[in-house]
mmCIF file of C-alpha atoms in Angstrom:
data_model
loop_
_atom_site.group_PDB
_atom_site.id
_atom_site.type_symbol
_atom_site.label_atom_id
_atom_site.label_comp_id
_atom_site.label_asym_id
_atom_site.label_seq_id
_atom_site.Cartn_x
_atom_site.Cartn_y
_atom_site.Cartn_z
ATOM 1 C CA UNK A 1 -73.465 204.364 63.303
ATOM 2 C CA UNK A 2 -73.004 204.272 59.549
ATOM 3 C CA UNK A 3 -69.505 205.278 58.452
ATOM 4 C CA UNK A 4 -68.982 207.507 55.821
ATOM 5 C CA UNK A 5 -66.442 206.950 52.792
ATOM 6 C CA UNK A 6 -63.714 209.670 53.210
ATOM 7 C CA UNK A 7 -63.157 211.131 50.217
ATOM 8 C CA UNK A 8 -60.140 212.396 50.669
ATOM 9 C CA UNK A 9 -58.068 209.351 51.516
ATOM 10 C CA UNK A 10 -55.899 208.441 48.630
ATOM 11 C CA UNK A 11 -56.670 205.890 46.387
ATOM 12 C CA UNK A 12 -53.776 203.502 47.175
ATOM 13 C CA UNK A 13 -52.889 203.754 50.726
ATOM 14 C CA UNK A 14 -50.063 202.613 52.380
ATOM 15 C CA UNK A 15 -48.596 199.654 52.616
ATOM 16 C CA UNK A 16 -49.860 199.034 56.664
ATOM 17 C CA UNK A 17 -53.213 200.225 56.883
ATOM 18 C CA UNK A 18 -56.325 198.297 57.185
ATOM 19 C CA UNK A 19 -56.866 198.126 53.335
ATOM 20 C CA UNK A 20 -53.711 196.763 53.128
ATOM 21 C CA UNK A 21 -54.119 194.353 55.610
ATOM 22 C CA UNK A 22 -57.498 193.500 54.688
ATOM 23 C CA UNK A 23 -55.710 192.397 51.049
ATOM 24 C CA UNK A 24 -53.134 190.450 53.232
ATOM 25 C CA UNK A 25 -55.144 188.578 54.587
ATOM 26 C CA UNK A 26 -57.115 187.588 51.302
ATOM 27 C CA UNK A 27 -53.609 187.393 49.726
ATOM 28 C CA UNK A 28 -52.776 184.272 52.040
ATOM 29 C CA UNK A 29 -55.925 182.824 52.051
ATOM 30 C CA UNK A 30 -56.217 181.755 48.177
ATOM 31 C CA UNK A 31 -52.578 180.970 48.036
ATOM 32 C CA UNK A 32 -53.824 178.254 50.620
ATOM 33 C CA UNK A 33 -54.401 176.467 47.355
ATOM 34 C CA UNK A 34 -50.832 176.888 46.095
ATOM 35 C CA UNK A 35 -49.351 175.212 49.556
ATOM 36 C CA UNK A 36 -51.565 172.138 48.439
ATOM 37 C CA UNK A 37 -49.723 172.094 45.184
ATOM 38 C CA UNK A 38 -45.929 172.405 46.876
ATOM 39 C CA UNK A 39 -47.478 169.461 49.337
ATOM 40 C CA UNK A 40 -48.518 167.579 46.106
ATOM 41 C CA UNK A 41 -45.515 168.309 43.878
ATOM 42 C CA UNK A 42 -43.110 167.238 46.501
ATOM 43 C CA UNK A 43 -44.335 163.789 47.351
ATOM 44 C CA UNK A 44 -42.332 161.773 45.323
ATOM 45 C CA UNK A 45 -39.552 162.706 47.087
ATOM 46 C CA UNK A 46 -41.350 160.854 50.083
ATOM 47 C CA UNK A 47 -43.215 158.432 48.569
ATOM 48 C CA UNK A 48 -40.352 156.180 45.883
ATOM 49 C CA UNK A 49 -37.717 155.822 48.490
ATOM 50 C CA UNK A 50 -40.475 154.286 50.334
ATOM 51 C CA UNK A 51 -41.501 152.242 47.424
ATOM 52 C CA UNK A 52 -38.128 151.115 46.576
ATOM 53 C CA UNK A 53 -37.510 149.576 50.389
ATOM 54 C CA UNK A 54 -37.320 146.048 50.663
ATOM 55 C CA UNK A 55 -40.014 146.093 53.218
ATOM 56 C CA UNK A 56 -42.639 148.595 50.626
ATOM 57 C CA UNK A 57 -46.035 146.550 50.293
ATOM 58 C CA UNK A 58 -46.004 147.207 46.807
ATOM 59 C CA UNK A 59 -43.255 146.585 44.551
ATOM 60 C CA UNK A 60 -41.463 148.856 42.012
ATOM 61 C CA UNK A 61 -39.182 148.541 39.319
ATOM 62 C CA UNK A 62 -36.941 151.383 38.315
ATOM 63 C CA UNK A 63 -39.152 152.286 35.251
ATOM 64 C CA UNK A 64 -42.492 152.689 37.586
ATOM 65 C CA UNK A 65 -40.508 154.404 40.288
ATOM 66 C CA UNK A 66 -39.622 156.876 37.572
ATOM 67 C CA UNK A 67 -43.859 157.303 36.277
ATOM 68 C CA UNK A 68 -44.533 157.955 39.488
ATOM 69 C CA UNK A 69 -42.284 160.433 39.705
ATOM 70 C CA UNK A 70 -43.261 162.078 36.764
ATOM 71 C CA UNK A 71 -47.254 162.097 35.711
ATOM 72 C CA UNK A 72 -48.037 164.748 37.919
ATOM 73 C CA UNK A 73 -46.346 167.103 35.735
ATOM 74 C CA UNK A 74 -47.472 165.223 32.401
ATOM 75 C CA UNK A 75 -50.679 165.696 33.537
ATOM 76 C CA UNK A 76 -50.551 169.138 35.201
ATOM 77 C CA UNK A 77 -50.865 171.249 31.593
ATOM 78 C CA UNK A 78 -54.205 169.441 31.410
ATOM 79 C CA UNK A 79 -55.681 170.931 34.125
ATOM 80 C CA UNK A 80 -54.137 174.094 33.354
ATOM 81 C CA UNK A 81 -56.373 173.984 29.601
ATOM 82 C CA UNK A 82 -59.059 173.427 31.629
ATOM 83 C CA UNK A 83 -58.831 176.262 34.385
ATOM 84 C CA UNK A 84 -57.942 179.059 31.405
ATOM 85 C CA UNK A 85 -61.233 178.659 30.047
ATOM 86 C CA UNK A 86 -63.459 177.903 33.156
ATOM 87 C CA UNK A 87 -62.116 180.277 34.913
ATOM 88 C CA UNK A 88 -63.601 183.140 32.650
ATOM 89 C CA UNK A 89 -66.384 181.607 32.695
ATOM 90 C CA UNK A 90 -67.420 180.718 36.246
ATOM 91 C CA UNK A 91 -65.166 183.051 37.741
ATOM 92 C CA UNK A 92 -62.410 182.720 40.020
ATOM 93 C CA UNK A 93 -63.717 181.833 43.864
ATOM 94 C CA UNK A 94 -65.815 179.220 41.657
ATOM 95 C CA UNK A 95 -63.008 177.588 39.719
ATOM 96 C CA UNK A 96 -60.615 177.571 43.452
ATOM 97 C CA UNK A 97 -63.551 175.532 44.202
ATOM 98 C CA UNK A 98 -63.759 173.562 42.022
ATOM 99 C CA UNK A 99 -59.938 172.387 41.901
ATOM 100 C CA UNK A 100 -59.974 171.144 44.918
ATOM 101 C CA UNK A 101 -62.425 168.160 44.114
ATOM 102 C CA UNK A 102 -60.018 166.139 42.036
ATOM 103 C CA UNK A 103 -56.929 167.242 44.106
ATOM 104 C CA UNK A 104 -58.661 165.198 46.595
ATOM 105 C CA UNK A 105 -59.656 162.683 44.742
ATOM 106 C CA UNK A 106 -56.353 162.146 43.919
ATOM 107 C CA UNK A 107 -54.832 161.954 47.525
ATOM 108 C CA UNK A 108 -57.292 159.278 48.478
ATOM 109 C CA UNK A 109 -56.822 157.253 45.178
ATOM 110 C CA UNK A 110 -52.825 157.112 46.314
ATOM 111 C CA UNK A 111 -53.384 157.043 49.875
ATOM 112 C CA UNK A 112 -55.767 153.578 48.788
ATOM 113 C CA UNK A 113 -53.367 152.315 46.125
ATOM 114 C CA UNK A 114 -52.922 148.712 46.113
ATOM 115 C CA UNK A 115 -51.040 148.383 42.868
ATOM 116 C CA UNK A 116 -48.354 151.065 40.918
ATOM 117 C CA UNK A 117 -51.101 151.220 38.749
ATOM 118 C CA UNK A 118 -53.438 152.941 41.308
ATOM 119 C CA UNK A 119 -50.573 154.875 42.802
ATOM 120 C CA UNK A 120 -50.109 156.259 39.306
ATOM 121 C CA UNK A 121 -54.018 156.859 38.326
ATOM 122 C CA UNK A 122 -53.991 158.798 41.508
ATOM 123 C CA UNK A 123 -50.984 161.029 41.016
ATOM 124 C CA UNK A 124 -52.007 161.928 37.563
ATOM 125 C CA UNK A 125 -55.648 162.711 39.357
ATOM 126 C CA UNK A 126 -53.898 165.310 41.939
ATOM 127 C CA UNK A 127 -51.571 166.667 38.969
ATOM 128 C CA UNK A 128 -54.732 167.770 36.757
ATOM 129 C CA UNK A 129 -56.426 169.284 40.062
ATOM 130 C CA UNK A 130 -52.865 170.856 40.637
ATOM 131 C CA UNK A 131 -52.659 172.325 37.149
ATOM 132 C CA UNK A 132 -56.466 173.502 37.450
ATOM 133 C CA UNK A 133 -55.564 175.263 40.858
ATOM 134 C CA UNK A 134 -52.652 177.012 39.278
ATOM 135 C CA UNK A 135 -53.914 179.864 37.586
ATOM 136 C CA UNK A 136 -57.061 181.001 39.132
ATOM 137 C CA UNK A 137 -55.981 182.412 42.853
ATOM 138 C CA UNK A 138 -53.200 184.270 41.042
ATOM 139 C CA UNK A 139 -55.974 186.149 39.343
ATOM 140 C CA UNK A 140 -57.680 186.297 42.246
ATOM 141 C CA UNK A 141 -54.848 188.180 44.159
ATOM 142 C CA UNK A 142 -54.002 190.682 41.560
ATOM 143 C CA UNK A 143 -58.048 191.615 41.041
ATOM 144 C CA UNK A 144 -58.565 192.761 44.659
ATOM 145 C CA UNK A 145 -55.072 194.206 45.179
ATOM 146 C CA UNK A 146 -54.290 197.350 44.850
ATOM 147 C CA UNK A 147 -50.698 198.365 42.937
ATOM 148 C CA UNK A 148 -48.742 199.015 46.070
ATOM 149 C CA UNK A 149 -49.834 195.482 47.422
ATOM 150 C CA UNK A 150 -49.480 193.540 44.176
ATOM 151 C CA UNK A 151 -46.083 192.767 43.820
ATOM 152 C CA UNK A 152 -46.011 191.548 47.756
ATOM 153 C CA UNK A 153 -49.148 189.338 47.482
ATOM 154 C CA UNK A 154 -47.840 187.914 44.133
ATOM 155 C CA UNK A 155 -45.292 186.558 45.053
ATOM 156 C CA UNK A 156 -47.424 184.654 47.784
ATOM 157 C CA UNK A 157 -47.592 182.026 45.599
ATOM 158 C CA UNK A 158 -44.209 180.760 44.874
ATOM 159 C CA UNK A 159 -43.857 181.136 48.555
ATOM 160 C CA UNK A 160 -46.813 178.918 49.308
ATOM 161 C CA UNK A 161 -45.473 176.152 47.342
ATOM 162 C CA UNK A 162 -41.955 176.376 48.981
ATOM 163 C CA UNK A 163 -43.623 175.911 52.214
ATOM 164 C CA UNK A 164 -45.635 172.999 50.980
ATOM 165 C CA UNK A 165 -42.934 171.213 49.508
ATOM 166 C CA UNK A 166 -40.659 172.169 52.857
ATOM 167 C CA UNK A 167 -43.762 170.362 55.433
ATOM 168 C CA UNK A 168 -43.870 167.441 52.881
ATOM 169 C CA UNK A 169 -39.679 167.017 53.433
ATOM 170 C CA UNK A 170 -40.651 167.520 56.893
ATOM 171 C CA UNK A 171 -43.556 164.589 56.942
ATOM 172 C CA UNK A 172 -41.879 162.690 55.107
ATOM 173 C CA UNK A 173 -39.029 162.466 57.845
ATOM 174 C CA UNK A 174 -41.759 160.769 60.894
ATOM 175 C CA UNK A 175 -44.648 159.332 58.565
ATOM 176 C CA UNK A 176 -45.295 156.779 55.782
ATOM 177 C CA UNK A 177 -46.465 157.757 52.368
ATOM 178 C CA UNK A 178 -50.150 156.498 52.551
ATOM 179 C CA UNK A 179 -50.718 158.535 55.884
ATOM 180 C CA UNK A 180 -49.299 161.807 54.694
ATOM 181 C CA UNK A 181 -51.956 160.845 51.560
ATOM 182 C CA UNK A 182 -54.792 160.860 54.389
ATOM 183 C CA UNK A 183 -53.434 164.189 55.740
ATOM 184 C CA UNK A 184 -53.488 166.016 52.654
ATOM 185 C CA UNK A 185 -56.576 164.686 51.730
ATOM 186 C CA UNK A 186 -58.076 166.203 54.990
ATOM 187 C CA UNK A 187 -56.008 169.607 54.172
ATOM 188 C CA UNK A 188 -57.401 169.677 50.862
ATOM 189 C CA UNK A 189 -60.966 169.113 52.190
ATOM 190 C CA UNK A 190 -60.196 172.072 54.549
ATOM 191 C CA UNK A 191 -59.724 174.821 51.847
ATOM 192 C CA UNK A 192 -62.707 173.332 49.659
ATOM 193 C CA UNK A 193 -64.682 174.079 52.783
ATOM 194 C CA UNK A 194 -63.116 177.751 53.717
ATOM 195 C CA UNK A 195 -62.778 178.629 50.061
ATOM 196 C CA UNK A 196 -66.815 178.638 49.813
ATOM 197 C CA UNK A 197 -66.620 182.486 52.210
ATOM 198 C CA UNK A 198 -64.438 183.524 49.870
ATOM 199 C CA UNK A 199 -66.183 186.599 47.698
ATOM 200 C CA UNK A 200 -65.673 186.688 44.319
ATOM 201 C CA UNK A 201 -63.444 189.407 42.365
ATOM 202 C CA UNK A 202 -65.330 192.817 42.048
ATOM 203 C CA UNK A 203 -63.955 192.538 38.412
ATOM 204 C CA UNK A 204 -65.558 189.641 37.562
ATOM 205 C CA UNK A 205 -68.601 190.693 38.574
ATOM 206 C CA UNK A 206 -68.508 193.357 36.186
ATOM 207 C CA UNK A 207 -67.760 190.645 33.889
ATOM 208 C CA UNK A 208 -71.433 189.603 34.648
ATOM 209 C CA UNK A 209 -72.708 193.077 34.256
ATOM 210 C CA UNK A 210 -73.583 192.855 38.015
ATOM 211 C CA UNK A 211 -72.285 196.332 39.059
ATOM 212 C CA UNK A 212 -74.261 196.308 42.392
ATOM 213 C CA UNK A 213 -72.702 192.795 43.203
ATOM 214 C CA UNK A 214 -69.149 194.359 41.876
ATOM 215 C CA UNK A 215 -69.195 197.165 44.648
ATOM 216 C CA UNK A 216 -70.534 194.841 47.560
ATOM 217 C CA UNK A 217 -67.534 192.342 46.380
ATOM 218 C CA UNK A 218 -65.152 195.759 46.501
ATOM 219 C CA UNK A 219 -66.200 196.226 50.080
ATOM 220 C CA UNK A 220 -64.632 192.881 51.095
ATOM 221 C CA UNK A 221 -61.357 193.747 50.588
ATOM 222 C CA UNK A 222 -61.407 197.570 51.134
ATOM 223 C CA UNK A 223 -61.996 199.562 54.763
ATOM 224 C CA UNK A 224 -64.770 201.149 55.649
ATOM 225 C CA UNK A 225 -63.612 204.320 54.931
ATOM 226 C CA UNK A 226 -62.043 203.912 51.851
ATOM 227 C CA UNK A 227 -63.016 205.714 48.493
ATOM 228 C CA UNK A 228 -65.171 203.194 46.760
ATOM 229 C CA UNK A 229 -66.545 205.123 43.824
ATOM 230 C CA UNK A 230 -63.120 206.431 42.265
ATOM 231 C CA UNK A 231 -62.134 202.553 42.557
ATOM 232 C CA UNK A 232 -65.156 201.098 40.770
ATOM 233 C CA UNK A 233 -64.734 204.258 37.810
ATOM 234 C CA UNK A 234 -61.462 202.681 37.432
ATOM 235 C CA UNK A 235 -62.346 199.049 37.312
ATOM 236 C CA UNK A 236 -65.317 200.316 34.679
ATOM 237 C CA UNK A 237 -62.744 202.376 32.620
ATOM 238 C CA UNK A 238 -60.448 199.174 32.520
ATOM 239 C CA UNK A 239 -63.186 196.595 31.800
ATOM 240 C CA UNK A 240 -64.310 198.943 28.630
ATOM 241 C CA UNK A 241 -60.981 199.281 27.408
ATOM 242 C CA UNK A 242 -60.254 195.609 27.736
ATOM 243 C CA UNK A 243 -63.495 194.618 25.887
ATOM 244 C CA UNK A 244 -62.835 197.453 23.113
ATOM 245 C CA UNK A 245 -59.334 195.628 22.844
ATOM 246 C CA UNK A 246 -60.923 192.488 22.566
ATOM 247 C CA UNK A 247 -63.354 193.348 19.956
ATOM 248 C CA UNK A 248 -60.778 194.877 17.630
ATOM 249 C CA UNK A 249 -58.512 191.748 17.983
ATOM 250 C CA UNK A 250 -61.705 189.540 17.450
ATOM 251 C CA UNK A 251 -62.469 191.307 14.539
ATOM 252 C CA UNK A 252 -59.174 191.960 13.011
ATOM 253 C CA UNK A 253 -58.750 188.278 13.192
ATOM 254 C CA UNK A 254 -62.458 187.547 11.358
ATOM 255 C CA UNK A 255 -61.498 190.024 8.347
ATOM 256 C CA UNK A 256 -58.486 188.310 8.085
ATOM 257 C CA UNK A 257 -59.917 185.075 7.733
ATOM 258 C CA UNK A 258 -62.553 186.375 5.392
ATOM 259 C CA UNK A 259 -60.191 187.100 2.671
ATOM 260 C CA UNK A 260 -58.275 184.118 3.127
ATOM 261 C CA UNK A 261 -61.752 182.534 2.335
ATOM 262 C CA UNK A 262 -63.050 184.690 -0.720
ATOM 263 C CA UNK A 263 -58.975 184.758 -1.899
ATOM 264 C CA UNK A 264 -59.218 180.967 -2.222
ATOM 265 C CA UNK A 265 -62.523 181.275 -3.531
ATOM 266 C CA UNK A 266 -61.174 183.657 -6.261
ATOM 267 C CA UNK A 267 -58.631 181.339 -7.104
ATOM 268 C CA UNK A 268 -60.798 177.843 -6.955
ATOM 269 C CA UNK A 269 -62.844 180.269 -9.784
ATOM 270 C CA UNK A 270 -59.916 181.079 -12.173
ATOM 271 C CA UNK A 271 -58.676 177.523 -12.374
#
């Protein structure tokens, strides 16, 4: 039997019905992503004492110790460049996707490290996939949730990463470096897998000018009887403002530019 939005139910419910639930549950999911990143932020703390043991297979000095310590974070803005712009682009299930390639290519590259050398190629691999996975389910969460949900599954993310770095203090305890490298490696493969059923925002996809797609996407995270059509006028109203924004600021910014250009010009003509 086909159910039938209710019209009257209000537009943000409370906080323990099935919508809310329903964005719960999506809330955790993507912030999956973010416990990879506490897990990958907080091996160091594992991995050099380890090193610096008399009995370590490979050898560090102080000043390697300290690299390896540190390149995931040099290397983390990098990947954050790179998800700003992609993200837009490809949207957001796409670019959680993506992410997780070279998070787990660098888990394996440590968890096979021979050399320091290797050890550091592979956490400056995992801190660019970390940096790249930063950003985009943080969009994610805030596009399907609705304002009485948002501040709850927002800060899902710092609490993700606390947990991740808390389970690598916790591995770290019974297990050597290079295994917990297999494990996350495995973890990481995990979410790439789950992270393909994940639907994309219904505001991207009126990014796309794919309304259609944009209220089948809406349906994922909503009830069944919940008031689809005054959410998707809103998400329409928003998207036009936003793009009437950014064409002002666009071309605010060209007119600007324009007579900097014929102001120099007038100038290069006088003298």
């Amino acid at each position: 039997m086909k159910t039938v939005p209710n019209k009257n139910i209000k537009l943000d419910p409370g906080f323990w019905t099935k919508t809310s639930q329903i964005q719960l549950f999506y809330g955790l999911w993507v912030n999956l992503c973010h416990l990879g990143i506490g897990l990958a932020f907080a091996l160091p703390s594992v991995q050099v004492p380890q090193l610096s043991a008399g009995d370590s297979f490979i050898k560090v000095t102080r000043s390697e110790a300290s690299w390896i310590a540190s390149v995931f974070t040099l290397f983390s803005p990098v990947g954050c460049l790179i998800s700003g712009y992609v993200t837009d682009w490809l949207g957001r299930r796409v670019m959680i996707i993506m992410c997780q390639a070279p998070i787990c290519i660098g888990w394996l590259c440590t968890g096979f490290a021979k050399s320091t050398k290797q050890v550091i190629i592979g956490r400056a691999i995992t801190g660019i996939g970390s940096g790249m996975a930063m950003t985009p389910p943080r969009i994610f969460a805030s596009e399907i949730s609705l304002p009485n949900m948002r501040g709850v599954i927002g800060s899902f993310s710092t609490l993700a990463i606390s947990i991740g770095i808390s389970i690598q203090a916790g591995l770290g305890q019974f297990l050597t470096w290079p295994i917990i490298c297999y494990i996350c490696s495995i973890y990481t493969i995990a979410n790439f897998l789950s992270f393909f059923f994940l639907p994309e925002t219904p505001y991207f996809m009126l990014k796309t000018k794919n309304v259609a797609a944009a209220r089948v996407a809406l349906k994922h995270f909503r009830a069944r009887d919940y008031n689809f059509d005054k959410e998707m006028e809103q998400i329409k109203e928003y998207k036009e403002d936003m793009d009437i924004r950014t064409y002002v600021v666009l071309s605010s910014q060209f007119y600007k530019i324009k007579s900097h250009i014929l102001a120099f010009d007038y100038k290069s003509m006088k003298i």
